[in-house]
Short mmCIF file of C-alpha atoms in Angstrom, two decimals:
data_model
loop_
_atom_site.label_atom_id
_atom_site.label_comp_id
_atom_site.label_asym_id
_atom_site.label_seq_id
_atom_site.Cartn_x
_atom_site.Cartn_y
_atom_site.Cartn_z
CA UNK A 12 -0.08 0.02 0.03
CA UNK A 13 3.04 2.37 -0.63
CA UNK A 14 2.37 5.45 -2.66
CA UNK A 15 -1.41 5.31 -2.14
CA UNK A 16 -1.77 2.30 -4.76
CA UNK A 17 -3.92 -0.37 -3.53
CA UNK A 18 -4.75 -3.80 -5.12
CA UNK A 19 -8.25 -4.09 -6.46
CA UNK A 20 -9.63 -7.38 -7.62
CA UNK A 21 -13.02 -7.52 -9.53
CA UNK A 22 -14.68 -10.92 -9.01
CA UNK A 23 -16.87 -12.11 -11.84
CA UNK A 24 -19.14 -15.11 -11.02
CA UNK A 25 -22.16 -14.47 -13.42
CA UNK A 26 -22.67 -15.61 -16.94
CA UNK A 27 -23.12 -12.86 -19.66
CA UNK A 28 -26.34 -11.71 -20.65
CA UNK A 29 -28.71 -13.49 -18.39
CA UNK A 30 -28.13 -10.71 -15.75
CA UNK A 31 -26.45 -7.20 -15.95
CA UNK A 32 -23.88 -8.11 -13.51
CA UNK A 33 -21.23 -9.17 -16.09
CA UNK A 34 -21.62 -5.93 -18.24
CA UNK A 35 -21.85 -3.71 -15.08
CA UNK A 36 -18.48 -5.37 -13.80
CA UNK A 37 -16.64 -4.40 -16.99
CA UNK A 38 -18.19 -0.96 -16.86
CA UNK A 39 -16.67 -0.41 -13.32
CA UNK A 40 -13.35 -1.74 -14.23
CA UNK A 41 -12.97 0.58 -17.11
CA UNK A 42 -14.20 3.54 -14.85
CA UNK A 43 -11.88 2.51 -11.98
CA UNK A 44 -8.95 2.20 -14.59
CA UNK A 45 -8.64 5.89 -14.63
CA UNK A 46 -7.43 5.75 -10.93
CA UNK A 47 -4.02 4.20 -11.71
CA UNK A 48 -4.49 1.34 -8.97
CA UNK A 49 -3.10 -2.15 -9.29
CA UNK A 50 -6.09 -3.82 -11.00
CA UNK A 51 -6.73 -7.63 -11.32
CA UNK A 52 -10.11 -9.45 -12.64
CA UNK A 53 -10.92 -12.89 -11.47
CA UNK A 54 -13.24 -15.23 -13.50
CA UNK A 55 -14.79 -18.16 -11.47
CA UNK A 56 -18.14 -20.39 -11.42
CA UNK A 57 -20.26 -19.00 -14.29
CA UNK A 58 -18.16 -15.97 -14.66
CA UNK A 59 -15.79 -17.94 -16.91
CA UNK A 60 -18.46 -17.91 -19.59
CA UNK A 61 -18.00 -14.22 -20.10
CA UNK A 62 -14.58 -14.94 -21.77
CA UNK A 63 -15.87 -17.83 -24.39
CA UNK A 64 -14.96 -16.80 -27.78
CA UNK A 65 -17.34 -16.38 -30.87
CA UNK A 66 -20.21 -14.67 -28.90
CA UNK A 67 -22.73 -13.36 -31.44
CA UNK A 68 -25.84 -11.42 -29.73
CA UNK A 69 -27.52 -10.02 -32.91
CA UNK A 70 -30.39 -12.23 -32.48
CA UNK A 71 -31.22 -11.51 -28.93
CA UNK A 72 -30.89 -7.70 -29.34
CA UNK A 73 -28.46 -6.87 -26.66
CA UNK A 74 -24.83 -5.59 -26.94
CA UNK A 75 -22.22 -8.12 -27.35
CA UNK A 76 -19.66 -6.70 -24.82
CA UNK A 77 -17.20 -9.55 -25.07
CA UNK A 78 -14.56 -7.65 -27.49
CA UNK A 79 -14.30 -5.08 -24.79
CA UNK A 80 -12.20 -7.40 -22.84
CA UNK A 81 -9.59 -6.96 -25.47
CA UNK A 82 -9.37 -3.00 -24.81
CA UNK A 83 -8.52 -3.72 -21.04
CA UNK A 84 -4.74 -3.78 -21.73
CA UNK A 85 -4.84 -0.16 -23.07
CA UNK A 86 -6.07 0.72 -19.79
CA UNK A 87 -3.27 -1.28 -17.99
CA UNK A 88 -5.63 -3.82 -16.98
CA UNK A 89 -3.35 -6.96 -17.81
CA UNK A 90 -4.27 -9.69 -15.21
CA UNK A 91 -7.23 -11.81 -15.79
CA UNK A 92 -7.13 -14.80 -13.70
CA UNK A 93 -9.39 -17.69 -14.86
CA UNK A 94 -10.16 -20.65 -12.71
CA UNK A 95 -9.35 -24.01 -13.73
CA UNK A 96 -11.91 -25.98 -11.96
CA UNK A 97 -14.68 -23.86 -13.07
CA UNK A 98 -13.76 -24.39 -16.72
CA UNK A 99 -13.61 -28.20 -15.89
CA UNK A 100 -17.06 -28.21 -14.52
CA UNK A 101 -18.57 -26.53 -17.62
CA UNK A 102 -16.94 -28.66 -19.97
CA UNK A 103 -14.56 -25.74 -21.14
CA UNK A 104 -10.94 -25.49 -21.97
CA UNK A 105 -8.45 -22.41 -22.52
CA UNK A 106 -9.01 -23.05 -26.25
CA UNK A 107 -12.63 -22.19 -25.69
CA UNK A 108 -11.66 -18.80 -24.32
CA UNK A 109 -10.74 -15.61 -26.53
CA UNK A 110 -7.21 -14.36 -27.04
CA UNK A 111 -6.57 -11.21 -25.02
CA UNK A 112 -3.15 -9.67 -25.21
CA UNK A 113 -1.49 -6.72 -23.82
CA UNK A 114 1.52 -4.76 -25.06
CA UNK A 115 4.31 -4.50 -22.43
CA UNK A 116 5.94 -1.00 -22.87
CA UNK A 117 8.82 -1.97 -20.72
CA UNK A 118 9.81 -4.54 -23.13
CA UNK A 119 9.48 -3.13 -26.49
CA UNK A 120 5.65 -3.54 -26.56
CA UNK A 121 5.96 -7.25 -26.94
CA UNK A 122 2.50 -8.65 -26.81
CA UNK A 123 1.83 -10.84 -23.79
CA UNK A 124 -1.42 -12.77 -22.81
CA UNK A 125 -3.70 -11.25 -20.19
CA UNK A 126 -5.38 -14.38 -19.44
CA UNK A 127 -3.86 -16.70 -16.73
CA UNK A 128 -5.47 -19.87 -15.83
CA UNK A 129 -4.97 -20.79 -12.27
CA UNK A 130 -6.14 -23.39 -9.65
CA UNK A 131 -8.65 -22.81 -7.15
CA UNK A 132 -6.20 -22.87 -4.41
CA UNK A 133 -4.17 -20.21 -6.33
CA UNK A 134 -7.22 -18.27 -6.92
CA UNK A 135 -7.68 -18.04 -3.11
CA UNK A 136 -4.29 -16.85 -2.67
CA UNK A 137 -5.11 -13.92 -5.34
CA UNK A 138 -7.98 -13.18 -3.25
CA UNK A 139 -6.31 -13.11 0.10
CA UNK A 140 -3.62 -10.92 -1.38
CA UNK A 141 -5.91 -7.75 -2.30
CA UNK A 142 -6.70 -4.42 -0.48
CA UNK A 143 -10.18 -3.99 -2.11
CA UNK A 144 -12.47 -6.84 -3.34
CA UNK A 145 -15.48 -5.75 -5.67
CA UNK A 146 -18.00 -8.72 -6.50
CA UNK A 147 -20.24 -9.09 -9.37
CA UNK B 161 -51.76 -33.32 -22.32
CA UNK B 162 -48.33 -32.29 -22.71
CA UNK B 163 -46.38 -29.46 -21.00
CA UNK B 164 -43.86 -26.92 -22.40
CA UNK B 165 -41.38 -26.20 -19.45
CA UNK B 166 -39.01 -23.20 -20.08
CA UNK B 167 -35.82 -22.99 -17.88
CA UNK B 168 -33.80 -19.50 -18.00
CA UNK B 169 -31.12 -20.05 -15.25
CA UNK B 170 -27.70 -21.35 -15.66
CA UNK B 171 -27.83 -24.97 -14.10
CA UNK B 172 -24.38 -24.15 -12.45
CA UNK B 173 -25.79 -21.51 -10.54
CA UNK B 174 -29.16 -22.75 -9.32
CA UNK B 175 -30.80 -26.23 -8.91
CA UNK B 176 -33.54 -24.82 -11.31
CA UNK B 177 -33.05 -27.10 -14.47
CA UNK B 178 -32.68 -30.05 -12.12
CA UNK B 179 -35.82 -29.39 -10.40
CA UNK B 180 -37.61 -29.03 -13.79
CA UNK B 181 -36.17 -32.14 -15.13
CA UNK B 182 -37.46 -33.93 -11.86
CA UNK B 183 -41.02 -32.76 -12.34
CA UNK B 184 -41.33 -33.13 -16.10
CA UNK B 185 -43.37 -36.05 -17.46
CA UNK B 186 -43.26 -38.23 -20.51
CA UNK B 187 -44.22 -36.47 -23.44
CA UNK B 188 -43.34 -33.04 -22.09
CA UNK B 189 -40.70 -30.82 -23.52
CA UNK B 190 -38.10 -28.67 -21.60
CA UNK B 191 -36.97 -25.80 -23.55
CA UNK B 192 -33.73 -24.01 -22.29
CA UNK B 193 -33.53 -20.41 -23.09
CA UNK B 194 -31.30 -17.46 -21.83
CA UNK B 195 -28.62 -18.70 -19.34
CA UNK B 196 -30.50 -22.14 -19.20
CA UNK B 197 -28.90 -23.06 -22.58
CA UNK B 198 -25.68 -23.89 -20.60
CA UNK B 199 -27.49 -26.92 -19.50
CA UNK B 200 -27.75 -28.40 -23.14
CA UNK B 201 -23.93 -28.65 -23.46
CA UNK B 202 -21.87 -31.86 -23.21
CA UNK B 203 -18.75 -32.72 -21.05
CA UNK B 204 -20.19 -30.99 -17.92
CA UNK B 205 -20.83 -32.24 -14.45
CA UNK B 206 -24.48 -32.26 -15.30
CA UNK B 207 -24.53 -34.22 -18.42
CA UNK B 208 -25.47 -37.31 -16.86
CA UNK B 209 -28.45 -35.92 -15.43
CA UNK B 210 -29.65 -34.69 -18.72
CA UNK B 211 -28.91 -37.92 -20.51
CA UNK B 212 -30.73 -39.71 -17.85
CA UNK B 213 -33.97 -38.22 -18.79
CA UNK B 214 -33.82 -40.70 -21.83
CA UNK B 215 -36.42 -40.14 -24.57
CA UNK B 216 -39.32 -39.52 -22.46
CA UNK B 217 -39.05 -35.79 -22.40
CA UNK B 218 -37.89 -34.00 -25.49
CA UNK B 219 -35.11 -31.46 -24.85
CA UNK B 220 -34.88 -28.32 -26.86
CA UNK B 221 -32.77 -25.36 -26.59
CA UNK B 222 -33.14 -21.77 -28.14
CA UNK B 223 -30.54 -21.20 -30.88
CA UNK B 224 -30.19 -17.27 -30.75
CA UNK B 225 -29.32 -17.75 -27.06
CA UNK B 226 -26.78 -20.18 -27.78
CA UNK B 227 -25.09 -18.07 -30.45
CA UNK B 228 -25.15 -14.94 -28.14
CA UNK B 229 -23.13 -17.20 -25.93
CA UNK B 230 -20.61 -18.51 -28.21
CA UNK B 231 -21.98 -22.02 -27.82
CA UNK B 232 -21.40 -23.99 -31.04
CA UNK B 233 -24.24 -26.41 -31.81
CA UNK B 234 -21.75 -29.19 -32.13
CA UNK B 235 -21.23 -28.92 -28.37
CA UNK B 236 -24.73 -29.91 -27.56
CA UNK B 237 -25.58 -33.15 -25.87
CA UNK B 238 -26.87 -35.66 -28.39
CA UNK B 239 -30.66 -35.60 -28.57
CA UNK B 240 -31.17 -31.92 -27.90
CA UNK B 241 -32.93 -30.21 -30.77
CA UNK B 242 -32.43 -26.39 -31.34
CA UNK B 243 -35.60 -24.25 -31.94
CA UNK B 244 -35.67 -20.38 -33.48
CA UNK B 245 -38.15 -17.78 -31.90
CA UNK B 246 -40.70 -19.30 -34.62
CA UNK B 247 -40.00 -22.86 -33.22
CA UNK B 248 -40.51 -21.38 -29.65
CA UNK B 249 -43.94 -20.30 -30.62
CA UNK B 250 -44.77 -23.42 -32.15
CA UNK B 251 -43.88 -25.37 -29.21
CA UNK B 252 -46.07 -22.95 -26.87
CA UNK B 253 -48.80 -23.65 -29.51
CA UNK B 254 -48.64 -27.35 -29.68
CA UNK B 255 -48.56 -28.05 -25.90
CA UNK B 256 -51.41 -27.65 -23.61
CA UNK B 257 -49.71 -25.52 -21.01
CA UNK B 258 -46.45 -23.58 -20.47
CA UNK B 259 -44.78 -23.63 -17.02
CA UNK B 260 -41.83 -21.24 -16.77
CA UNK B 261 -39.42 -22.20 -14.16
CA UNK B 262 -37.78 -19.01 -13.08
#
């Protein structure tokens, strides 16, 4: 907590579109990105469905917000933790998720993946390492 | 005298789909819509319960809700049929009643 920077974790546990939680979380993340904090996103339980690729909402008449996750790197939000057990329980693998990259300006803007798939135990450690946790 | 059941909640978040399946009778149709469509996918912890319904109950899923969530029809459990909005209306018209499992 030196120099006023706090560690913020946004916990996403809801599927997209069925409720407004997923979209609202993303909106808050984008707003919060203006405050130069240390931001991480966690995707567990039905939250992992938010990152599934090839979403096409034309026929249900709501905005497809999944491409917005790919813009997070431009706001220095580069840590998207995804829980392996949650994927397994839903018949998903890493290949079912969209690719989300960020450019590391300290390494000549080399592209690095934002999604980090971790175990439930590691997710608990990520949660315990935060100053502020916002749940959606 | 058949019933059309609709389920709109994720089976991983609530017990709604399982309760519906437990109450559906032979000849009924269970239509999964909105977040309910996740119940129609294969390789999940719930697939056995779905398959256990056998052929007595018709399982259907609303295609626009699948597409919105990036679920390819190739991932569906075998025996689950897809319907569009017109097919939803057809189901409502050909059953004696509709029960929405909210």
